[in-house]
Amino acid sequence: MRRTAFLFSVFCAAQVGHAAALALMPMPAKMDLAEGALSIDAGFGVAPGTNARLASGVKRFLTRVWRQTGIFPSPSGPSATLEIVCAPCTASPVLSEDESYTLNVTPSSATLKSATVAGALHGLETFLQLIQPGPEGFRVPAVHIVDQPRFAWRGLMLDCSRHFLPLAVVERNLDAMAAVKLNVFHWHLSDDQGFRAESKLYPKLQQAGSDGMFYTQDQMREVVAYAAARGIRVVPEFDIPGHTLSWLVAYPELAAGTGPFEIGRHFGVFDPVLDPTREWTYTFLDGFIGEMAALFPDPFFHVGGDEVNGKAWNQSNGVQAFAKARGLKDTLALQTYFNQRILKVLQKYGKNMVGWDEILGPDLPQGAVIQSWRGAESLAAAASKGYRGILSADYYLDHLRPAAYHYAVDPLAGPSAQLTPEQASHILGGEACMWAELVDAETVDSRVWPRTAAIAERFWSPRELTDVDSMYARMEAVSRQLEWTGVTHRSSYGEMLDRLAGAWPVESLRVLADASEARGLGTGRPASDTQTPLNRFVDAARPESETVRHIELLARKLAGSRTADQADLTTLRAVFNLWAVNDARFQALAEDNALLAEIKPLSKDLAEVGTMGLKILGYWESGKPAPADWVTAQAKEIARMQRPNAEVLLAATRPVRILLDELAKR
Amino acid sequence: MRRTAFLFSVFCAAQVGHAAALALMPMPAKMDLAEGALSIDAGFGVAPGTNARLASGVKRFLTRVWRQTGIFPSPSGPSATLEIVCAPCTASPVLSEDESYTLNVTPSSATLKSATVAGALHGLETFLQLIQPGPEGFRVPAVHIVDQPRFAWRGLMLDCSRHFLPLAVVERNLDAMAAVKLNVFHWHLSDDQGFRAESKLYPKLQQAGSDGMFYTQDQMREVVAYAAARGIRVVPEFDIPGHTLSWLVAYPELAAGTGPFEIGRHFGVFDPVLDPTREWTYTFLDGFIGEMAALFPDPFFHVGGDEVNGKAWNQSNGVQAFAKARGLKDTLALQTYFNQRILKVLQKYGKNMVGWDEILGPDLPQGAVIQSWRGAESLAAAASKGYRGILSADYYLDHLRPAAYHYAVDPLAGPSAQLTPEQASHILGGEACMWAELVDAETVDSRVWPRTAAIAERFWSPRELTDVDSMYARMEAVSRQLEWTGVTHRSSYGEMLDRLAGAWPVESLRVLADASEARGLGTGRPASDTQTPLNRFVDAARPESETVRHIELLARKLAGSRTADQADLTTLRAVFNLWAVNDARFQALAEDNALLAEIKPLSKDLAEVGTMGLKILGYWESGKPAPADWVTAQAKEIARMQRPNAEVLLAATRPVRILLDELAKR
């Protein structure tokens, strides 16, 4: 198997030889390769220029070089350098600032130029991705890159309410975001299941609404500074008037209707919401938003606004009387009234309103930003009315869809393709969303990464970049580099499998997990509640299997060629054999193990798939046709095995299916 | 393959059914199993008793329960509890305190009793090791344990000079030490290659002698407190009069002989040492030791004393004149004089002297403690003269010997077996030593763990416990549990392999690494220098391969029985096949990769071993004898392949050798 089997056609055919050196994600806007490479050895160093704000970024960069290569800088100082030329700006990141950079690497030195710190940081991340092992050691290929983002708003939302994410988890995800040039951290800080921000004005919010798990004001300031140092804006979200059970536990007088209220333990849309008719509601929110506005310097402030089912308002005589008196004929009208009031509060504190697409009412002022989650139609509708918008529909990470699914979604495609250039310019970008019904501190990284890197490329790189094989090859390489930022999407996998195996050898469990893919919310896994342990096989399994993708590529190659490569056949046979014989060891491991009992059928299916693969290869090599009824029976079995089992898909069925389909044709 | 293939005869044959629940290390002194088990679910909690010092230990315990099980404590509080009964003592850990505990677990509750915090902490660690997955979820078997250590001094030495280990690395190793009931952290803080402790009295020590890598006094205080909270004493070592290049860079006037001096970049015994004739040397050391004595409350203070080759003293006219005038006839006599002076300084600050066995001179006072590194003979000699001693010879982790090698070494065996009981009582225990020529912050954990767990068992458990198969089965289980303490001996493996593979699929490299074992200092790997990157295959490879051990067990089982288990045969064939076909993919990966080039021959050998294994199984199953000359040729090939290759052993040769030997007999 040649390397090019896995990392092909990265950019254009002529550059295939350089493919390994170009495992970049997001891909730069423009790149020209030259001959030779710059060595990364103990003599490598950085001339950071005069920009003081960049100093911490350069320090982090050098630590990453060390972690990526294992090479420690020489105590006697650098002999070859990366020179950074950056304007001496000191500002925090702001929307639509110039994030461009040029990076020029020759065999003897490198130069990075940018107008802003953000641009320089992006260039440093590109440089890190360019470092790869070569014939004489680690190196960066000679290259000239001129790069800038396609969209100005490239975000990741983390829901820290449904399951709390400790500060360290948030911070390591900020490092990983910076590595793929994302620039907005949308921090979902309150929801029915927990109020996660410390308020000094209304301390009962965190005291009664958080189970003791919240961020102090110092910690929130730290996150803002941490993000800013990495070129990332922080947009806090306090979701109102719905999704507010955790507020109402603390301040039941905010509710339309009476309590008692309890912190949400289950998930979904709850009826209790804020009361939009009482002045005290607005007094309270004015105080609270003022307090939070001082902590979060970004001029955008997210007020949620989603999933108000109207029941509490309909059931309240007071609210109904209020609505009638003002001619507010339904829930939407009441929510629009509420939003108008909140908008004034936000304006008082110098903030632009951001909200989910439900806030798009008839009288919404032009400054608001619409975040589309229910579909791209609302984004196009908002843009056509002159509202700014960001796309999140089909970027929901908690669905655990393949990276290719999200990669194919373009903020300017679909209904937005019909917009005029002026209207389209209102579409600022998009955000990947990590809702936390089914993730916690241990599993969140493996649900965010590496798939978010593919979404980040969609937001940054030229629209024409759509080759899925290239995307996967580069995403896999970048996934490993992301480890060096501190996220645990790869290392936690082994630890969680070890836990499931207890004291016993884990190999057979790992073979099964490598061949499996976890299903997500809305795609085969029901939500449970906040107290259900996330320690099952489905929690350890990855959303996409790298192992199976490699085997799929081999199967496709074999299916597409008349003369089979012997090495490919040998590899396929070894893997199918491993699958075929794995079940005996797995069943012994699963004996008396409550957590593994549910995947015993999955393991049996893997053995069946392996055996089937071996038989198909047998027909293949013998040159004899397979009996039609045998092929039909196998196809039926594969279809059965492709249904989720304990909320997990047997990904191993895919390459075998490819070979079976080809066998049927021959 | 039944589970009992891997975890057999843990304690006594009648308890085999409970083997999984008994993956304890160190094994308790006395244990009786009962029927049933205590469930560990969201309702589990701790009644911590009244000992205030234990509170932080209980908090850590609950975090570990969560990490080990993925189960979060219920917000509504516990329904079943572990009750802790511990005397309300508040003291820091001291040598020879009562570390015993009793742990009683029933299906409905558990009780832990101890006289000291140290005992309670040990009992909590035992409880954590007892938690295993069971048929209804995680559980602890009903058991009654009465436990206490065999030796009072159970240590781990970390050399933080030759390669600096950041604070976080030290602290996570303290957590892992506590998990296996070690109670002494011997902190090697200075050596030729770096002075790692901040002195406020003599700040040039760290300014000139550390390359900027040292522990501040606050950090050292933090480590002492961190260790004490985990029942661990901290014994600092400042190695004098040799191994002092880093001191002399800062204060050349301390040297016998003239400089200039430079921080050691290479390893070995350097000639420059302290001048024992000048009063200022003792004035300096009085000040320094006084300063350090205040930071480290333990009454033991290590002054090294090893490897003084005498050259600098012999070459100095001043030293020779001084020696002649006092009748000090050789290097040993001069060092004894030096030690006598240092002893007085230590006594002034209330410290007992600890030193390497070279300090055992004729006039050494009885309070001194001898740490034997050159062999067990010096330990026995010291004990017979009434000196207290600890054994480190054959506990050198940097040699990367198998755990079984260290496990077989007993502080009271060999020459010490001839001691009277009174003399033997002077042997306090032992210490595993992690010298840092060839480890850094990234690799140290994988060299210390899990092998140190086996040494810890030797120091704690009954002498009669010597079954190596049981030890390995339990060490493997405990190795996984150690992950939850924060050490990275397992997770860093994948990351380092990923780095070596660069952008390419890592599977073939992982198969090769799983079949390989790294050689250490003195066992096949030469020392390099402090600037050489530790990023090679040998650095990623483990000292012992779990995968190969499993295959070896299968091979032994097959060799020992007349009728082969079909499942075992199938597993062996699948693994040998994997090895046999791995090379093609590996060679493609290693193409143009400087770091992988050196192990291309190793990969070819793995393919040969795999192919050989398949052929042996072929003969086995056919029932036909293998031709004698073929067997001879294979044995020769295995012998060739068992020699280190790029400082790595091909462990995969071992199971194949077992099968070949048996085939030859049949």
Tab-separated table of C-alpha atoms in Angstrom, chain A residues 295-586:
chain	number	residue	atom	x	y	z
A	295	LEU	CA	-17.458	40.583	32.077
A	296	PHE	CA	-17.747	39.924	28.349
A	297	PRO	CA	-16.266	42.777	26.298
A	298	ASP	CA	-17.443	41.515	22.903
A	299	PRO	CA	-20.214	43.705	21.436
A	300	PHE	CA	-22.359	40.640	20.696
A	301	PHE	CA	-24.545	39.104	23.405
A	302	HIS	CA	-26.658	36.001	22.849
A	303	VAL	CA	-30.104	35.845	24.441
A	304	GLY	CA	-31.218	32.489	23.072
A	305	GLY	CA	-34.920	32.827	22.437
A	306	ASP	CA	-35.552	29.301	21.220
A	307	GLU	CA	-38.280	26.797	21.944
A	308	VAL	CA	-40.865	28.839	23.828
A	309	ASN	CA	-43.911	26.607	23.607
A	310	GLY	CA	-46.276	29.237	24.999
A	311	LYS	CA	-48.075	26.919	27.411
A	312	ALA	CA	-47.192	28.836	30.558
A	313	TRP	CA	-48.265	32.101	28.937
A	314	ASN	CA	-51.534	30.629	27.705
A	315	GLN	CA	-52.303	29.249	31.133
A	316	SER	CA	-51.643	32.506	32.947
A	317	ASN	CA	-54.619	34.833	33.303
A	318	GLY	CA	-52.266	37.693	34.002
A	319	VAL	CA	-50.253	37.147	30.835
A	320	GLN	CA	-53.384	36.698	28.748
A	321	ALA	CA	-54.900	39.905	30.090
A	322	PHE	CA	-51.645	41.733	29.392
A	323	ALA	CA	-51.520	40.381	25.845
A	324	LYS	CA	-55.127	41.282	25.144
A	325	ALA	CA	-54.676	44.802	26.439
A	326	ARG	CA	-51.742	45.345	24.071
A	327	GLY	CA	-53.099	43.446	21.078
A	328	LEU	CA	-50.424	40.739	21.293
A	329	LYS	CA	-52.334	37.999	19.630
A	330	ASP	CA	-50.168	34.943	20.178
A	331	THR	CA	-46.991	33.485	21.688
A	332	LEU	CA	-44.820	34.856	18.917
A	333	ALA	CA	-46.192	38.350	19.462
A	334	LEU	CA	-45.562	38.073	23.195
A	335	GLN	CA	-42.021	36.903	22.586
A	336	THR	CA	-41.452	39.750	20.139
A	337	TYR	CA	-42.619	42.182	22.821
A	338	PHE	CA	-40.202	40.560	25.270
A	339	ASN	CA	-37.377	40.776	22.750
A	340	GLN	CA	-38.081	44.447	22.098
A	341	ARG	CA	-37.685	45.115	25.811
A	342	ILE	CA	-34.510	43.025	26.049
A	343	LEU	CA	-33.083	44.714	22.995
A	344	LYS	CA	-33.304	48.057	24.772
A	345	VAL	CA	-31.439	46.595	27.732
A	346	LEU	CA	-28.730	45.254	25.450
A	347	GLN	CA	-28.446	48.577	23.659
A	348	LYS	CA	-28.054	50.319	27.001
A	349	TYR	CA	-24.950	48.181	27.601
A	350	GLY	CA	-23.624	48.594	24.067
A	351	LYS	CA	-24.440	45.093	22.931
A	352	ASN	CA	-25.848	43.706	19.688
A	353	MET	CA	-28.476	41.031	20.148
A	354	VAL	CA	-27.796	37.531	18.894
A	355	GLY	CA	-30.565	34.967	19.063
A	356	TRP	CA	-31.774	31.681	17.661
A	357	ASP	CA	-33.963	31.975	14.600
A	358	GLU	CA	-37.170	32.134	16.650
A	359	ILE	CA	-36.362	35.765	17.485
A	360	LEU	CA	-36.880	36.728	13.841
A	361	GLY	CA	-40.185	38.554	14.459
A	362	PRO	CA	-41.751	41.358	12.449
A	363	ASP	CA	-40.274	44.231	14.431
A	364	LEU	CA	-36.779	42.955	15.082
A	365	PRO	CA	-34.315	45.829	14.610
A	366	GLN	CA	-31.617	45.599	11.990
A	367	GLY	CA	-28.674	45.240	14.387
A	368	ALA	CA	-29.707	41.751	15.507
A	369	VAL	CA	-27.888	38.603	14.423
A	370	ILE	CA	-29.915	35.493	13.664
A	371	GLN	CA	-28.418	32.083	14.390
A	372	SER	CA	-30.239	29.562	12.228
A	373	TRP	CA	-30.683	26.171	13.794
A	374	ARG	CA	-33.968	24.965	12.343
A	375	GLY	CA	-32.788	25.116	8.733
A	376	ALA	CA	-30.983	27.264	6.210
A	377	GLU	CA	-34.311	28.798	5.102
A	378	SER	CA	-34.451	31.081	8.116
A	379	LEU	CA	-30.896	32.225	7.420
A	380	ALA	CA	-31.815	33.182	3.857
A	381	ALA	CA	-35.021	34.807	5.048
A	382	ALA	CA	-33.143	36.841	7.635
A	383	ALA	CA	-30.461	37.913	5.158
A	384	SER	CA	-33.062	38.919	2.583
A	385	LYS	CA	-34.595	41.206	5.199
A	386	GLY	CA	-31.208	42.757	5.926
A	387	TYR	CA	-30.442	40.893	9.152
A	388	ARG	CA	-27.021	39.473	9.743
A	389	GLY	CA	-26.977	35.728	10.209
A	390	ILE	CA	-24.878	32.720	11.063
A	391	LEU	CA	-25.647	29.140	10.138
A	392	SER	CA	-25.803	26.304	12.648
A	393	ALA	CA	-28.424	24.050	11.067
A	394	ASP	CA	-26.675	20.835	10.014
A	395	TYR	CA	-23.623	21.743	12.067
A	396	TYR	CA	-24.971	20.022	15.199
A	397	LEU	CA	-22.099	17.940	16.496
A	398	ASP	CA	-24.267	16.080	19.009
A	399	HIS	CA	-25.997	14.261	16.145
A	400	LEU	CA	-22.662	12.456	15.598
A	401	ARG	CA	-23.006	12.596	11.838
A	402	PRO	CA	-19.962	11.980	9.629
A	403	ALA	CA	-17.642	14.904	9.011
A	404	ALA	CA	-18.511	14.635	5.311
A	405	TYR	CA	-22.130	15.444	6.143
A	406	HIS	CA	-21.227	18.750	7.778
A	407	TYR	CA	-18.511	19.456	5.219
A	408	ALA	CA	-21.097	19.464	2.440
A	409	VAL	CA	-23.123	22.193	4.158
A	410	ASP	CA	-22.263	25.688	2.917
A	411	PRO	CA	-23.656	28.832	4.544
A	412	LEU	CA	-24.133	30.313	1.087
A	413	ALA	CA	-25.689	27.285	-0.594
A	414	GLY	CA	-29.289	26.070	-0.662
A	415	PRO	CA	-31.842	28.831	-0.128
A	416	SER	CA	-29.036	31.366	0.399
A	417	ALA	CA	-27.785	30.775	-3.139
A	418	GLN	CA	-30.697	32.893	-4.371
A	419	LEU	CA	-29.671	35.991	-2.434
A	420	THR	CA	-28.223	39.076	-4.085
A	421	PRO	CA	-24.520	39.693	-3.313
A	422	GLU	CA	-25.594	42.518	-1.006
A	423	GLN	CA	-27.990	40.223	0.873
A	424	ALA	CA	-25.463	37.377	0.952
A	425	SER	CA	-22.933	39.688	2.562
A	426	HIS	CA	-25.135	39.650	5.686
A	427	ILE	CA	-24.299	35.999	6.188
A	428	LEU	CA	-21.349	36.256	8.509
A	429	GLY	CA	-20.474	32.575	8.732
A	430	GLY	CA	-21.496	29.751	10.965
A	431	GLU	CA	-21.078	27.854	14.188
A	432	ALA	CA	-20.682	24.204	15.053
A	433	CYS	CA	-22.879	23.400	18.064
A	434	MET	CA	-22.050	20.922	20.797
A	435	TRP	CA	-25.219	20.361	22.803
A	436	ALA	CA	-24.512	18.481	25.985
A	437	GLU	CA	-27.386	16.084	26.633
A	438	LEU	CA	-25.063	13.142	25.984
A	439	VAL	CA	-21.559	14.454	26.633
A	440	ASP	CA	-19.657	15.333	29.755
A	441	ALA	CA	-16.148	16.516	30.605
A	442	GLU	CA	-14.696	13.167	29.635
A	443	THR	CA	-16.421	12.625	26.289
A	444	VAL	CA	-16.990	16.122	24.913
A	445	ASP	CA	-13.608	16.378	23.177
A	446	SER	CA	-14.189	13.219	21.146
A	447	ARG	CA	-17.538	14.572	19.959
A	448	VAL	CA	-16.133	17.965	19.005
A	449	TRP	CA	-12.853	16.787	17.479
A	450	PRO	CA	-11.748	16.099	14.822
A	451	ARG	CA	-15.052	16.663	12.990
A	452	THR	CA	-15.112	20.365	13.853
A	453	ALA	CA	-11.878	20.771	11.887
A	454	ALA	CA	-13.816	19.914	8.712
A	455	ILE	CA	-16.483	22.494	9.588
A	456	ALA	CA	-13.742	25.031	10.310
A	457	GLU	CA	-12.425	24.429	6.794
A	458	ARG	CA	-15.878	25.067	5.359
A	459	PHE	CA	-15.907	28.445	7.134
A	460	TRP	CA	-12.362	29.432	6.177
A	461	SER	CA	-11.297	27.901	2.881
A	462	PRO	CA	-12.362	28.552	-0.714
A	463	ARG	CA	-15.829	27.353	-1.499
A	464	GLU	CA	-14.538	25.124	-4.307
A	465	LEU	CA	-12.695	22.864	-1.884
A	466	THR	CA	-15.117	19.943	-1.648
A	467	ASP	CA	-13.075	16.734	-2.173
A	468	VAL	CA	-14.195	14.449	0.626
A	469	ASP	CA	-11.287	11.994	0.399
A	470	SER	CA	-8.809	14.841	0.672
A	471	MET	CA	-10.765	16.261	3.580
A	472	TYR	CA	-10.685	12.973	5.478
A	473	ALA	CA	-6.994	12.377	4.840
A	474	ARG	CA	-6.135	15.840	6.111
A	475	MET	CA	-8.611	15.714	8.983
A	476	GLU	CA	-6.987	12.520	10.206
A	477	ALA	CA	-3.541	14.132	10.202
A	478	VAL	CA	-4.813	17.283	11.902
A	479	SER	CA	-6.692	15.167	14.439
A	480	ARG	CA	-3.347	13.916	15.715
A	481	GLN	CA	-1.861	17.377	15.781
A	482	LEU	CA	-4.848	18.544	17.822
A	483	GLU	CA	-3.664	16.191	20.580
A	484	TRP	CA	-0.769	18.559	21.172
A	485	THR	CA	-3.198	21.370	21.997
A	486	GLY	CA	-4.413	19.391	24.996
A	487	VAL	CA	-7.774	18.052	23.858
A	488	THR	CA	-8.252	14.407	24.741
A	489	HIS	CA	-10.345	13.151	21.821
A	490	ARG	CA	-7.802	10.428	21.082
A	491	SER	CA	-6.296	9.594	24.459
A	492	SER	CA	-9.613	9.261	26.312
A	493	TYR	CA	-10.649	6.480	23.922
A	494	GLY	CA	-8.154	3.988	25.354
A	495	GLU	CA	-8.916	4.999	28.916
A	496	MET	CA	-12.651	4.524	28.476
A	497	LEU	CA	-12.172	1.123	26.851
A	498	ASP	CA	-9.840	0.130	29.696
A	499	ARG	CA	-12.529	1.074	32.178
A	500	LEU	CA	-15.097	-1.074	30.374
A	501	ALA	CA	-12.719	-4.034	30.351
A	502	GLY	CA	-11.944	-3.751	34.053
A	503	ALA	CA	-9.096	-6.018	35.021
A	504	TRP	CA	-9.118	-8.013	31.774
A	505	PRO	CA	-7.128	-7.660	28.562
A	506	VAL	CA	-8.758	-5.017	26.418
A	507	GLU	CA	-7.620	-6.031	22.919
A	508	SER	CA	-10.849	-7.700	21.775
A	509	LEU	CA	-12.862	-4.708	22.979
A	510	ARG	CA	-10.583	-2.378	21.089
A	511	VAL	CA	-10.943	-4.346	17.859
A	512	LEU	CA	-14.716	-4.104	18.225
A	513	ALA	CA	-14.619	-0.401	19.085
A	514	ASP	CA	-12.319	0.351	16.152
A	515	ALA	CA	-14.947	-1.217	13.888
A	516	SER	CA	-17.870	0.684	15.429
A	517	GLU	CA	-19.340	4.167	15.357
A	518	ALA	CA	-21.421	5.856	18.033
A	519	ARG	CA	-24.821	7.248	17.169
A	520	GLY	CA	-25.940	10.609	18.470
A	521	LEU	CA	-28.970	12.526	19.571
A	522	GLY	CA	-31.608	12.342	16.868
A	523	THR	CA	-29.668	9.743	14.886
A	524	GLY	CA	-30.293	6.635	16.936
A	525	ARG	CA	-29.595	7.522	20.545
A	526	PRO	CA	-32.346	8.820	22.805
A	527	ALA	CA	-31.553	11.434	25.428
A	528	SER	CA	-31.619	10.103	28.957
A	529	ASP	CA	-31.187	12.478	31.905
A	530	THR	CA	-28.382	14.419	33.531
A	531	GLN	CA	-27.710	11.696	36.126
A	532	THR	CA	-27.239	8.795	33.726
A	533	PRO	CA	-23.569	7.799	33.611
A	534	LEU	CA	-21.964	8.308	30.198
A	535	ASN	CA	-19.736	5.279	30.589
A	536	ARG	CA	-21.164	2.886	28.019
A	537	PHE	CA	-19.595	1.470	24.881
A	538	VAL	CA	-21.443	4.076	22.816
A	539	ASP	CA	-19.728	6.804	24.855
A	540	ALA	CA	-16.275	5.371	24.224
A	541	ALA	CA	-16.848	4.609	20.529
A	542	ARG	CA	-15.977	7.345	18.095
A	543	PRO	CA	-18.468	9.078	15.807
A	544	GLU	CA	-16.335	7.945	12.859
A	545	SER	CA	-13.892	5.068	12.622
A	546	GLU	CA	-10.524	5.871	11.067
A	547	THR	CA	-9.723	2.171	10.858
A	548	VAL	CA	-12.838	1.419	8.849
A	549	ARG	CA	-12.241	4.406	6.595
A	550	HIS	CA	-8.809	3.007	5.714
A	551	ILE	CA	-10.343	-0.374	4.940
A	552	GLU	CA	-13.086	1.285	2.915
A	553	LEU	CA	-10.471	3.045	0.786
A	554	LEU	CA	-8.791	-0.292	0.134
A	555	ALA	CA	-12.129	-1.904	-0.697
A	556	ARG	CA	-12.974	0.893	-3.095
A	557	LYS	CA	-9.563	0.604	-4.722
A	558	LEU	CA	-9.974	-3.137	-5.098
A	559	ALA	CA	-13.526	-2.769	-6.442
A	560	GLY	CA	-12.385	-0.164	-8.937
A	561	SER	CA	-9.524	-2.109	-10.479
A	562	ARG	CA	-9.446	-5.246	-12.602
A	563	THR	CA	-6.117	-6.503	-11.256
A	564	ALA	CA	-6.017	-6.681	-7.490
A	565	ASP	CA	-2.937	-5.408	-5.684
A	566	GLN	CA	-1.620	-8.383	-3.683
A	567	ALA	CA	-0.579	-6.224	-0.710
A	568	ASP	CA	-4.073	-4.745	-0.553
A	569	LEU	CA	-5.629	-8.194	-0.638
A	570	THR	CA	-3.299	-9.366	2.132
A	571	THR	CA	-4.175	-6.416	4.312
A	572	LEU	CA	-7.898	-6.858	3.775
A	573	ARG	CA	-7.630	-10.548	4.567
A	574	ALA	CA	-5.692	-9.905	7.774
A	575	VAL	CA	-8.248	-7.361	8.956
A	576	PHE	CA	-11.272	-9.481	8.031
A	577	ASN	CA	-9.610	-12.387	9.816
A	578	LEU	CA	-9.086	-10.258	12.921
A	579	TRP	CA	-12.770	-9.373	12.896
A	580	ALA	CA	-13.792	-12.973	12.251
A	581	VAL	CA	-11.898	-14.419	15.220
A	582	ASN	CA	-12.502	-11.584	17.678
A	583	ASP	CA	-15.829	-12.702	19.092
A	584	ALA	CA	-14.590	-15.658	21.159
A	585	ARG	CA	-12.233	-13.451	23.131
A	586	PHE	CA	-14.816	-10.706	23.400
